[in-house]
Amino acid sequence: MYLPVSTSTSSVCWLPFPSIHRRKRVGELGRFMAFQDLREFIALLDKRGQLQRISTPVSADLEITEITDRVSKAGGPALLFENVRGYDMPVAINLFGSYDRMSWALGVSTLDELGARIKKWLDLVQNRPPEGIIEKARLLPDLAELTRIGPHTVSHAPCQEVVLTDELSLDKFPILQCWPQDGGKYLTLTMCHSKDPETGKRNIGMYRCQVRDSRTVGMHWQIHKGGAAHFRDAQAHATKRMEVAVVIGADPASIYSASAPLPPGVDELLFAGFLRHKGVEVVQCKTVDVKVPAHAEIVLEGYVDTDELQPEGPFGDHTGYYTPIEPYPVMHITAITHRHNPIYATTIVGKPPMEDAYLGKATERFFLHLLRVVLPEIVDINMPIEGGFHNVVVVSIRKRYPGQARKVMCGIWGMMLMMLSKFIIVVDENVNVQDLHEVLFRVGNNVDPKRDTMIVDGPVDALDHSSPYEKFGSKMGLDATAKLPEEGHPRPWPDDIEMSPEIKALVTKRWAEYGIRL
Ligand SMILES: Cc1cc2nc3c(=O)[nH]c(=O)nc-3n(C[C@H](O)[C@H](O)[C@H](O)COP(=O)(O)O)c2cc1C
Ligand SMILES: [Mn+2]
């Protein structure tokens, strides 16, 4: 059931909420009305007691990080710093920093529900077209809605209420110096827009942008990412001026989509439209040929000179370590547009758990179903927060033939950004991968290290500091499944210890009689 939630603006959004009333079904996609912008999301968090406003004066220089880190680690609320010393703009942070907030951002009540939505559509496309007139008719509202989830262009946009082309400066934004050894201030919760020079297709990635001076920022798109691919393509096309835009603060599904490792060429705003059940409105930028979410808070427009690389870093990263100075492209800002009274949205990364953990968990839930398209034996996946997502991947499979665990490892290493997975642990279908105690129990018992580990060389995360070379190193797969004779296990595999169901039922029935208190 979904109840209308009024927000600080005049509009109303629908969110999951228990109710005795039944709403008319308007298609699977239509049960939820999208957040128009960041403000509606913040208003909802406030309403649900998940937003703390801080009016005490604070500094954007390290102090907000320390406060937010403590709140993050304690599982606390989103924060709105209303009085940042030296600035007249509030800082919103930790907006996505819990399972609940992350789910609400994407219009679901749990992240598993998000997975189920993705699964439903993949099933439809993959192997179960509707049969019979009734089933087909039932799908019509969903199909109709699918036609409405693409982005559409508007001519007037809140994000252009204020347009600065001459007197522009980043100095008025409360951009954080996150950690003591950082090379400066960084925009972090970004949506970096770029375009394929050949097809014009857009990519949006969440890449940090280091403030170099009041009109230029570093573009930290790592070598494996969409922005870097566009940069290389622009170089190959001898395009000197690559037009880009960096958006800060949009509707939460759009922000999340920038962080999601979508298949190359899949439009982040189309995905956001799918998540929010409604197309994202976009507007043409004022000085570059790029379209950005119309309801964004702040937009930086500009270009990257494809001949220019400048030192970027150091930065206290999501690995929990500082990343060193490396050469990266630079964006020259040609315009800054923003709403009246913009909200500056940001995040900090560092030792987990932090806000980005929940963005990653949302991705894990939808990625499970993408993986299953090519690896249907996968039952569940867990990328533990401590592993910074790609460092450790635990996956359970329905094993039916020798070597299947290894096939799954290779499949994962071949799937887009999952190529960066450093340790893949494969367990049998009956193992709960979300329970790391159980995973360790199986690894300890089921792995013969010499036989059951597979070490391969390949691409590693640009942030990895353990590989001898940058971006190239080794990964390890651990096969913790029960072994078959054909896998070099001629001995019988023992059964798990399980009590018989009759005795379990008996003891449950008689439990009170024993007088044992647990
Ligand atoms: C808070 C946060 C900061 C991030 N910063 C960077 C970054 O600086 N550089 C980068 O390449 N990826 C960064 N990422 C990861 C990318 O957003 C992610 O890989 C995404 O898939 C990139 O989009 P793309 O697949 O279109 O390239 C960050 C993710 C989060 C959640
Ligand atoms: Mn992308």
Tab-separated table of C-alpha atoms in Angstrom, residues 31-463:
chain	number	residue	atom	x	y	z
A	31	ARG	CA	2.522	2.517	-7.619
A	32	PHE	CA	4.951	5.181	-6.643
A	33	MET	CA	5.209	8.801	-7.596
A	34	ALA	CA	8.702	10.016	-8.086
A	35	PHE	CA	10.609	12.519	-6.052
A	36	GLN	CA	10.865	15.575	-8.235
A	37	ASP	CA	14.108	16.729	-6.718
A	38	LEU	CA	16.449	16.461	-3.771
A	39	ARG	CA	14.257	18.740	-1.673
A	40	GLU	CA	11.320	16.384	-1.768
A	41	PHE	CA	13.552	13.557	-0.625
A	42	ILE	CA	15.014	15.644	2.184
A	43	ALA	CA	11.496	16.654	3.219
A	44	LEU	CA	10.499	13.003	3.382
A	45	LEU	CA	13.528	12.126	5.507
A	46	ASP	CA	12.599	14.979	7.818
A	47	LYS	CA	9.033	13.738	8.074
A	48	ARG	CA	10.198	10.242	8.902
A	49	GLY	CA	12.592	11.457	11.601
A	50	GLN	CA	15.626	10.597	9.487
A	51	LEU	CA	17.026	14.098	9.105
A	52	GLN	CA	18.938	16.040	11.696
A	53	ARG	CA	19.300	19.771	11.124
A	54	ILE	CA	22.413	21.313	12.641
A	55	SER	CA	22.269	25.064	13.164
A	56	THR	CA	25.468	25.309	15.207
A	57	PRO	CA	28.209	26.958	13.112
A	58	VAL	CA	30.558	24.326	11.693
A	59	SER	CA	33.518	24.346	9.349
A	60	ALA	CA	33.574	22.723	5.878
A	61	ASP	CA	37.225	22.097	6.579
A	62	LEU	CA	37.405	18.595	8.217
A	63	GLU	CA	34.835	19.312	10.944
A	64	ILE	CA	31.813	18.168	8.888
A	65	THR	CA	33.723	14.980	8.004
A	66	GLU	CA	34.411	14.113	11.615
A	67	ILE	CA	30.809	14.752	12.632
A	68	THR	CA	29.422	12.783	9.688
A	69	ASP	CA	31.833	9.906	10.169
A	70	ARG	CA	30.680	9.493	13.773
A	71	VAL	CA	27.038	9.651	12.703
A	72	SER	CA	27.653	7.172	9.859
A	73	LYS	CA	29.422	4.674	12.053
A	74	ALA	CA	26.614	4.920	14.622
A	75	GLY	CA	23.948	4.263	11.950
A	76	GLY	CA	22.590	7.782	12.435
A	77	PRO	CA	20.391	10.060	10.314
A	78	ALA	CA	20.946	12.246	7.290
A	79	LEU	CA	22.417	15.605	8.211
A	80	LEU	CA	21.631	19.106	7.033
A	81	PHE	CA	24.242	21.613	8.167
A	82	GLU	CA	22.427	24.920	7.995
A	83	ASN	CA	25.199	27.135	9.240
A	84	VAL	CA	28.487	26.417	7.526
A	85	ARG	CA	31.021	29.067	8.460
A	86	GLY	CA	31.752	31.429	5.581
A	87	TYR	CA	28.894	30.195	3.354
A	88	ASP	CA	25.235	30.965	3.017
A	89	MET	CA	24.284	27.542	1.675
A	90	PRO	CA	23.323	24.407	3.611
A	91	VAL	CA	25.279	21.156	3.264
A	92	ALA	CA	23.282	17.920	2.984
A	93	ILE	CA	25.188	14.731	3.738
A	94	ASN	CA	24.566	11.090	4.676
A	95	LEU	CA	21.255	11.238	2.800
A	96	PHE	CA	21.572	7.646	1.548
A	97	GLY	CA	23.380	6.364	4.638
A	98	SER	CA	21.072	3.546	5.812
A	99	TYR	CA	19.173	0.637	4.275
A	100	ASP	CA	15.891	2.461	4.877
A	101	ARG	CA	16.955	5.774	3.392
A	102	MET	CA	18.529	4.057	0.408
A	103	SER	CA	15.333	2.094	-0.203
A	104	TRP	CA	13.099	5.146	0.124
A	105	ALA	CA	15.360	7.009	-2.294
A	106	LEU	CA	14.574	4.373	-4.889
A	107	GLY	CA	10.887	4.117	-4.087
A	108	VAL	CA	10.980	0.664	-2.532
A	109	SER	CA	10.582	-0.441	1.055
A	110	THR	CA	13.542	-2.833	0.959
A	111	LEU	CA	16.458	-3.229	-1.413
A	112	ASP	CA	15.275	-6.767	-2.159
A	113	GLU	CA	12.128	-5.229	-3.591
A	114	LEU	CA	14.355	-3.324	-5.996
A	115	GLY	CA	15.943	-6.631	-7.019
A	116	ALA	CA	12.506	-8.148	-7.530
A	117	ARG	CA	11.483	-5.309	-9.868
A	118	ILE	CA	14.594	-5.770	-11.968
A	119	LYS	CA	14.042	-9.535	-12.003
A	120	LYS	CA	10.489	-9.161	-13.179
A	121	TRP	CA	11.513	-7.168	-16.242
A	122	LEU	CA	14.496	-9.328	-17.051
A	123	ASP	CA	12.285	-12.427	-16.812
A	124	LEU	CA	9.878	-10.875	-19.211
A	125	VAL	CA	12.536	-9.977	-21.732
A	126	GLN	CA	14.475	-13.198	-21.265
A	127	ASN	CA	12.231	-16.135	-21.072
A	128	ARG	CA	8.653	-15.529	-20.160
A	129	PRO	CA	6.673	-13.464	-22.609
A	130	PRO	CA	3.069	-13.103	-21.489
A	131	GLU	CA	0.702	-15.794	-22.659
A	132	GLY	CA	-3.037	-15.542	-23.168
A	133	ILE	CA	-5.155	-12.467	-23.429
A	134	ILE	CA	-5.608	-11.946	-19.689
A	135	GLU	CA	-1.922	-12.066	-18.923
A	136	LYS	CA	-1.208	-9.733	-21.821
A	137	ALA	CA	-3.899	-7.313	-20.731
A	138	ARG	CA	-2.522	-7.302	-17.216
A	139	LEU	CA	0.807	-6.139	-18.573
A	140	LEU	CA	-0.556	-3.210	-20.517
A	141	PRO	CA	-0.296	-0.598	-17.779
A	142	ASP	CA	3.312	-1.615	-17.147
A	143	LEU	CA	4.147	-1.444	-20.829
A	144	ALA	CA	2.449	1.914	-21.140
A	145	GLU	CA	4.483	3.159	-18.251
A	146	LEU	CA	7.690	1.873	-19.785
A	147	THR	CA	7.140	4.329	-22.600
A	148	ARG	CA	7.152	7.153	-20.084
A	149	ILE	CA	10.391	6.441	-18.253
A	150	GLY	CA	12.755	7.975	-20.797
A	151	PRO	CA	14.160	11.433	-20.080
A	152	HIS	CA	12.360	14.337	-21.720
A	153	THR	CA	13.505	17.843	-22.439
A	154	VAL	CA	11.960	20.949	-20.939
A	155	SER	CA	12.809	24.522	-21.845
A	156	HIS	CA	12.625	26.149	-18.417
A	157	ALA	CA	14.280	24.569	-15.445
A	158	PRO	CA	14.704	25.312	-11.755
A	159	CYS	CA	18.407	24.453	-12.027
A	160	GLN	CA	18.799	27.547	-14.213
A	161	GLU	CA	17.038	30.010	-11.928
A	162	VAL	CA	20.444	31.610	-11.450
A	163	VAL	CA	22.862	31.606	-14.394
A	164	LEU	CA	26.453	32.705	-13.916
A	165	THR	CA	28.672	32.944	-16.964
A	166	ASP	CA	31.071	35.814	-16.239
A	167	GLU	CA	31.312	36.328	-12.525
A	168	LEU	CA	31.453	32.654	-11.746
A	169	SER	CA	33.342	31.014	-8.963
A	170	LEU	CA	33.250	27.795	-7.000
A	171	ASP	CA	34.209	29.775	-3.917
A	172	LYS	CA	30.613	30.359	-2.895
A	173	PHE	CA	29.898	26.633	-2.475
A	174	PRO	CA	30.654	24.953	0.865
A	175	ILE	CA	32.851	22.279	-0.714
A	176	LEU	CA	34.439	20.040	1.899
A	177	GLN	CA	38.048	19.441	2.670
A	178	CYS	CA	37.322	15.841	3.659
A	179	TRP	CA	40.487	14.445	5.245
A	180	PRO	CA	43.696	16.000	6.610
A	181	GLN	CA	46.023	14.772	3.841
A	182	ASP	CA	43.611	15.521	0.992
A	183	GLY	CA	45.079	17.639	-1.773
A	184	GLY	CA	42.247	20.154	-1.420
A	185	LYS	CA	38.481	20.378	-1.564
A	186	TYR	CA	36.447	17.809	-3.488
A	187	LEU	CA	32.988	17.611	-4.960
A	188	THR	CA	31.978	14.037	-4.164
A	189	LEU	CA	28.262	13.353	-4.700
A	190	THR	CA	28.509	14.294	-8.353
A	191	MET	CA	26.783	13.364	-11.575
A	192	CYS	CA	29.504	13.879	-14.186
A	193	HIS	CA	27.894	14.089	-17.640
A	194	SER	CA	29.836	13.347	-20.788
A	195	LYS	CA	28.952	12.236	-24.319
A	196	ASP	CA	30.181	9.629	-26.726
A	197	PRO	CA	31.717	11.782	-29.497
A	198	GLU	CA	30.415	9.440	-32.184
A	199	THR	CA	26.920	8.490	-31.067
A	200	GLY	CA	26.187	11.419	-28.765
A	201	LYS	CA	25.070	8.926	-26.104
A	202	ARG	CA	25.336	10.236	-22.603
A	203	ASN	CA	27.210	8.767	-19.650
A	204	ILE	CA	26.804	9.925	-16.084
A	205	GLY	CA	29.279	8.808	-13.468
A	206	MET	CA	29.783	9.703	-9.849
A	207	TYR	CA	33.413	10.769	-9.956
A	208	ARG	CA	35.065	13.064	-7.443
A	209	CYS	CA	36.104	16.489	-8.722
A	210	GLN	CA	39.035	18.200	-7.037
A	211	VAL	CA	38.795	21.961	-6.851
A	212	ARG	CA	41.969	23.299	-8.512
A	213	ASP	CA	40.941	26.939	-8.499
A	214	SER	CA	37.655	28.820	-8.565
A	215	ARG	CA	36.990	27.824	-12.197
A	216	THR	CA	38.641	24.439	-12.741
A	217	VAL	CA	38.213	20.998	-11.213
A	218	GLY	CA	39.991	17.668	-11.706
A	219	MET	CA	37.909	14.902	-13.314
A	220	HIS	CA	38.704	11.680	-11.495
A	221	TRP	CA	37.105	9.189	-13.874
A	222	GLN	CA	39.196	6.082	-13.497
A	223	ILE	CA	40.438	4.199	-16.519
A	224	HIS	CA	37.668	1.573	-16.407
A	225	LYS	CA	34.794	4.047	-16.245
A	226	GLY	CA	32.404	5.559	-18.773
A	227	GLY	CA	33.780	9.116	-18.539
A	228	ALA	CA	37.318	7.871	-19.205
A	229	ALA	CA	36.079	5.925	-22.248
A	230	HIS	CA	34.501	9.114	-23.626
A	231	PHE	CA	37.719	11.008	-22.951
A	232	ARG	CA	39.738	8.404	-24.905
A	233	ASP	CA	37.158	8.439	-27.712
A	234	ALA	CA	37.308	12.237	-27.858
A	235	GLN	CA	41.107	12.043	-28.102
A	236	ALA	CA	40.828	9.472	-30.883
A	237	HIS	CA	38.439	11.800	-32.745
A	238	ALA	CA	40.918	14.650	-32.302
A	239	THR	CA	38.231	16.508	-30.354
A	240	LYS	CA	40.169	19.000	-28.290
A	241	ARG	CA	37.192	20.331	-26.409
A	242	MET	CA	35.101	17.656	-24.720
A	243	GLU	CA	31.951	19.189	-23.302
A	244	VAL	CA	30.922	18.071	-19.841
A	245	ALA	CA	28.601	19.044	-17.003
A	246	VAL	CA	28.791	18.228	-13.318
A	247	VAL	CA	25.481	18.142	-11.490
A	248	ILE	CA	25.146	18.393	-7.731
A	249	GLY	CA	21.879	17.405	-6.061
A	250	ALA	CA	19.089	15.947	-8.208
A	251	ASP	CA	16.240	13.551	-7.481
A	252	PRO	CA	17.681	10.665	-5.464
A	253	ALA	CA	17.197	7.958	-8.132
A	254	SER	CA	19.194	10.032	-10.600
A	255	ILE	CA	21.984	10.618	-8.087
A	256	TYR	CA	22.106	6.903	-7.320
A	257	SER	CA	22.168	6.000	-11.024
A	258	ALA	CA	25.410	7.942	-11.457
A	259	SER	CA	27.030	5.559	-8.974
A	260	ALA	CA	25.619	2.409	-10.568
A	261	PRO	CA	27.883	0.352	-12.838
A	262	LEU	CA	25.421	0.042	-15.687
A	263	PRO	CA	26.335	-1.833	-18.854
A	264	PRO	CA	28.205	0.454	-21.251
A	265	GLY	CA	25.808	2.508	-23.338
A	266	VAL	CA	22.876	2.173	-20.923
A	267	ASP	CA	21.656	5.669	-20.152
A	268	GLU	CA	21.793	6.457	-16.448
A	269	LEU	CA	18.772	8.743	-16.770
A	270	LEU	CA	16.721	6.032	-18.438
A	271	PHE	CA	17.630	3.758	-15.533
A	272	ALA	CA	16.697	6.534	-13.109
A	273	GLY	CA	13.380	6.851	-14.936
A	274	PHE	CA	12.805	3.133	-14.469
A	275	LEU	CA	13.618	3.411	-10.757
A	276	ARG	CA	11.367	6.415	-10.187
A	277	HIS	CA	8.610	5.207	-12.522
A	278	LYS	CA	8.765	8.460	-14.418
A	279	GLY	CA	11.104	10.059	-16.923
A	280	VAL	CA	13.642	12.556	-15.659
A	281	GLU	CA	13.128	16.070	-17.011
A	282	VAL	CA	16.284	17.434	-18.581
A	283	VAL	CA	17.259	20.862	-19.821
A	284	GLN	CA	19.842	22.026	-22.291
A	285	CYS	CA	22.876	23.624	-20.624
A	286	LYS	CA	23.545	27.295	-21.284
A	287	THR	CA	27.106	27.101	-22.631
A	288	VAL	CA	27.623	23.468	-23.684
A	289	ASP	CA	25.619	20.953	-25.682
A	290	VAL	CA	24.779	18.736	-22.714
A	291	LYS	CA	21.410	18.084	-21.103
A	292	VAL	CA	21.146	17.873	-17.334
A	293	PRO	CA	18.371	17.067	-14.846
A	294	ALA	CA	16.136	20.138	-14.800
A	295	HIS	CA	15.451	19.928	-11.078
A	296	ALA	CA	19.090	19.768	-10.048
A	297	GLU	CA	20.389	22.062	-7.338
A	298	ILE	CA	23.679	23.121	-8.945
A	299	VAL	CA	25.154	22.582	-12.421
A	300	LEU	CA	28.737	23.221	-13.487
A	301	GLU	CA	29.056	23.482	-17.258
A	302	GLY	CA	32.350	23.343	-19.060
A	303	TYR	CA	34.815	21.436	-21.135
A	304	VAL	CA	37.777	19.149	-20.748
A	305	ASP	CA	40.802	19.827	-22.933
A	306	THR	CA	41.737	16.379	-24.204
A	307	ASP	CA	45.430	17.346	-24.336
A	308	GLU	CA	45.573	18.363	-20.716
A	309	LEU	CA	46.333	16.205	-17.678
A	310	GLN	CA	47.080	17.675	-14.273
A	311	PRO	CA	48.045	16.136	-10.930
A	312	GLU	CA	44.994	14.985	-8.956
A	313	GLY	CA	44.946	13.852	-5.316
A	314	PRO	CA	45.790	12.788	-2.712
A	315	PHE	CA	42.324	11.858	-1.474
A	316	GLY	CA	41.126	9.860	1.529
A	317	ASP	CA	39.226	7.247	-0.432
A	318	HIS	CA	36.550	4.613	0.147
A	319	THR	CA	39.269	2.003	0.517
A	320	GLY	CA	40.090	3.575	3.882
A	321	TYR	CA	43.461	4.719	2.543
A	322	TYR	CA	44.691	7.788	0.744
A	323	THR	CA	45.024	7.488	-3.003
A	324	PRO	CA	48.193	9.106	-4.334
A	325	ILE	CA	48.614	11.979	-6.765
A	326	GLU	CA	48.034	10.872	-10.360
A	327	PRO	CA	47.463	12.696	-13.633
A	328	TYR	CA	43.808	13.263	-14.526
A	329	PRO	CA	41.910	15.522	-16.933
A	330	VAL	CA	40.628	18.928	-15.891
A	331	MET	CA	37.259	20.588	-16.410
A	332	HIS	CA	37.248	24.284	-17.274
A	333	ILE	CA	33.998	25.780	-16.066
A	334	THR	CA	32.156	27.986	-18.551
A	335	ALA	CA	28.967	28.491	-16.539
A	336	ILE	CA	27.508	27.731	-13.158
A	337	THR	CA	23.752	27.551	-12.897
A	338	HIS	CA	21.750	26.844	-9.772
A	339	ARG	CA	18.408	27.099	-8.090
A	340	HIS	CA	17.506	29.952	-5.797
A	341	ASN	CA	18.851	28.989	-2.381
A	342	PRO	CA	20.574	25.820	-3.545
A	343	ILE	CA	21.339	22.915	-1.258
A	344	TYR	CA	24.898	21.652	-1.562
A	345	ALA	CA	24.762	17.853	-1.474
A	346	THR	CA	27.901	15.911	-0.713
A	347	THR	CA	29.278	12.778	0.864
A	348	ILE	CA	32.492	11.595	2.427
A	349	VAL	CA	34.215	8.305	1.892
A	350	GLY	CA	36.758	6.618	4.137
A	351	LYS	CA	36.981	3.549	6.294
A	352	PRO	CA	33.728	1.610	5.921
A	353	PRO	CA	30.918	1.690	6.795
A	354	MET	CA	30.007	5.031	5.334
A	355	GLU	CA	27.215	6.422	3.202
A	356	ASP	CA	28.561	4.904	-0.014
A	357	ALA	CA	28.137	1.412	1.492
A	358	TYR	CA	24.374	1.710	0.994
A	359	LEU	CA	24.671	2.971	-2.577
A	360	GLY	CA	26.801	-0.143	-3.145
A	361	LYS	CA	24.272	-2.434	-1.483
A	362	ALA	CA	21.513	-1.139	-3.783
A	363	THR	CA	23.771	-1.946	-6.719
A	364	GLU	CA	24.486	-5.414	-5.322
A	365	ARG	CA	20.753	-6.172	-5.247
A	366	PHE	CA	20.094	-5.207	-8.854
A	367	PHE	CA	23.395	-6.572	-10.124
A	368	LEU	CA	22.502	-10.005	-8.768
A	369	HIS	CA	19.840	-10.227	-11.435
A	370	LEU	CA	22.065	-8.938	-14.233
A	371	LEU	CA	24.642	-11.580	-13.298
A	372	ARG	CA	21.963	-14.252	-13.358
A	373	VAL	CA	21.198	-13.520	-17.003
A	374	VAL	CA	24.530	-15.070	-17.951
A	375	LEU	CA	25.189	-17.100	-14.795
A	376	PRO	CA	21.744	-18.531	-13.967
A	377	GLU	CA	23.184	-20.853	-11.316
A	378	ILE	CA	23.816	-17.895	-9.016
A	379	VAL	CA	21.474	-17.934	-6.027
A	380	ASP	CA	22.653	-14.894	-4.062
A	381	ILE	CA	25.597	-12.562	-3.789
A	382	ASN	CA	27.134	-10.583	-0.951
A	383	MET	CA	29.733	-7.912	-1.423
A	384	PRO	CA	30.512	-7.221	2.235
A	385	ILE	CA	30.745	-3.566	3.168
A	386	GLU	CA	34.153	-4.198	4.752
A	387	GLY	CA	35.440	-5.333	1.374
A	388	GLY	CA	34.712	-1.992	-0.238
A	389	PHE	CA	32.492	-3.892	-2.728
A	390	HIS	CA	35.009	-5.288	-5.138
A	391	ASN	CA	37.581	-6.642	-2.681
A	392	VAL	CA	35.442	-9.550	-1.518
A	393	VAL	CA	32.539	-11.159	-3.354
A	394	VAL	CA	30.668	-14.109	-1.885
A	395	VAL	CA	28.377	-15.975	-4.212
A	396	SER	CA	26.188	-19.038	-3.760
A	397	ILE	CA	25.442	-21.316	-6.702
A	398	ARG	CA	23.331	-24.287	-7.661
A	399	LYS	CA	26.216	-26.569	-8.556
A	400	ARG	CA	25.430	-29.317	-11.047
A	401	TYR	CA	28.720	-30.163	-12.751
A	402	PRO	CA	32.453	-30.292	-12.093
A	403	GLY	CA	34.303	-26.995	-12.299
A	404	GLN	CA	31.129	-24.910	-12.086
A	405	ALA	CA	32.420	-22.746	-9.245
A	406	ARG	CA	35.427	-21.840	-11.379
A	407	LYS	CA	33.209	-21.078	-14.332
A	408	VAL	CA	31.220	-18.689	-12.135
A	409	MET	CA	34.410	-16.972	-10.941
A	410	CYS	CA	35.520	-16.453	-14.540
A	411	GLY	CA	32.053	-15.218	-15.468
A	412	ILE	CA	32.125	-12.637	-12.692
A	413	TRP	CA	35.614	-11.522	-13.667
A	414	GLY	CA	34.270	-11.017	-17.164
A	415	MET	CA	31.218	-8.918	-16.203
A	416	MET	CA	31.807	-5.203	-16.538
A	417	LEU	CA	33.127	-3.618	-13.341
A	418	MET	CA	32.871	-6.979	-11.548
A	419	MET	CA	36.189	-7.597	-13.313
A	420	LEU	CA	37.740	-5.746	-10.392
A	421	SER	CA	36.618	-8.364	-7.817
A	422	LYS	CA	39.716	-9.381	-5.905
A	423	PHE	CA	38.536	-12.363	-3.865
A	424	ILE	CA	35.571	-14.410	-5.037
A	425	ILE	CA	34.284	-17.049	-2.630
A	426	VAL	CA	31.854	-19.562	-4.122
A	427	VAL	CA	29.605	-21.592	-1.832
A	428	ASP	CA	26.744	-24.028	-2.366
A	429	GLU	CA	23.111	-22.981	-2.699
A	430	ASN	CA	22.213	-23.896	0.886
A	431	VAL	CA	24.731	-21.417	2.340
A	432	ASN	CA	23.471	-17.995	3.360
A	433	VAL	CA	26.007	-15.651	1.806
A	434	GLN	CA	24.687	-12.761	3.887
A	435	ASP	CA	25.907	-14.566	7.010
A	436	LEU	CA	29.670	-14.155	6.986
A	437	HIS	CA	30.011	-16.492	9.993
A	438	GLU	CA	28.558	-19.255	7.915
A	439	VAL	CA	30.699	-18.323	4.915
A	440	LEU	CA	33.879	-18.532	6.999
A	441	PHE	CA	32.693	-21.848	8.427
A	442	ARG	CA	32.326	-23.249	4.906
A	443	VAL	CA	35.623	-21.820	3.693
A	444	GLY	CA	37.448	-23.307	6.650
A	445	ASN	CA	35.858	-26.718	6.191
A	446	ASN	CA	35.475	-27.082	2.445
A	447	VAL	CA	38.593	-25.597	0.939
A	448	ASP	CA	41.722	-27.547	0.222
A	449	PRO	CA	43.866	-24.491	-0.467
A	450	LYS	CA	46.086	-26.094	-3.066
A	451	ARG	CA	43.271	-27.628	-5.058
A	452	ASP	CA	40.449	-25.147	-4.505
A	453	THR	CA	42.019	-21.766	-5.065
A	454	MET	CA	42.382	-20.232	-8.457
A	455	ILE	CA	44.742	-17.303	-8.835
A	456	VAL	CA	44.578	-15.304	-12.046
A	457	ASP	CA	46.084	-12.072	-13.333
A	458	GLY	CA	44.019	-9.242	-14.717
A	459	PRO	CA	42.750	-5.711	-14.314
A	460	VAL	CA	42.471	-4.486	-10.723
A	461	ASP	CA	40.828	-1.412	-9.285
A	462	ALA	CA	42.658	1.840	-9.952
A	463	LEU	CA	42.513	2.489	-6.190
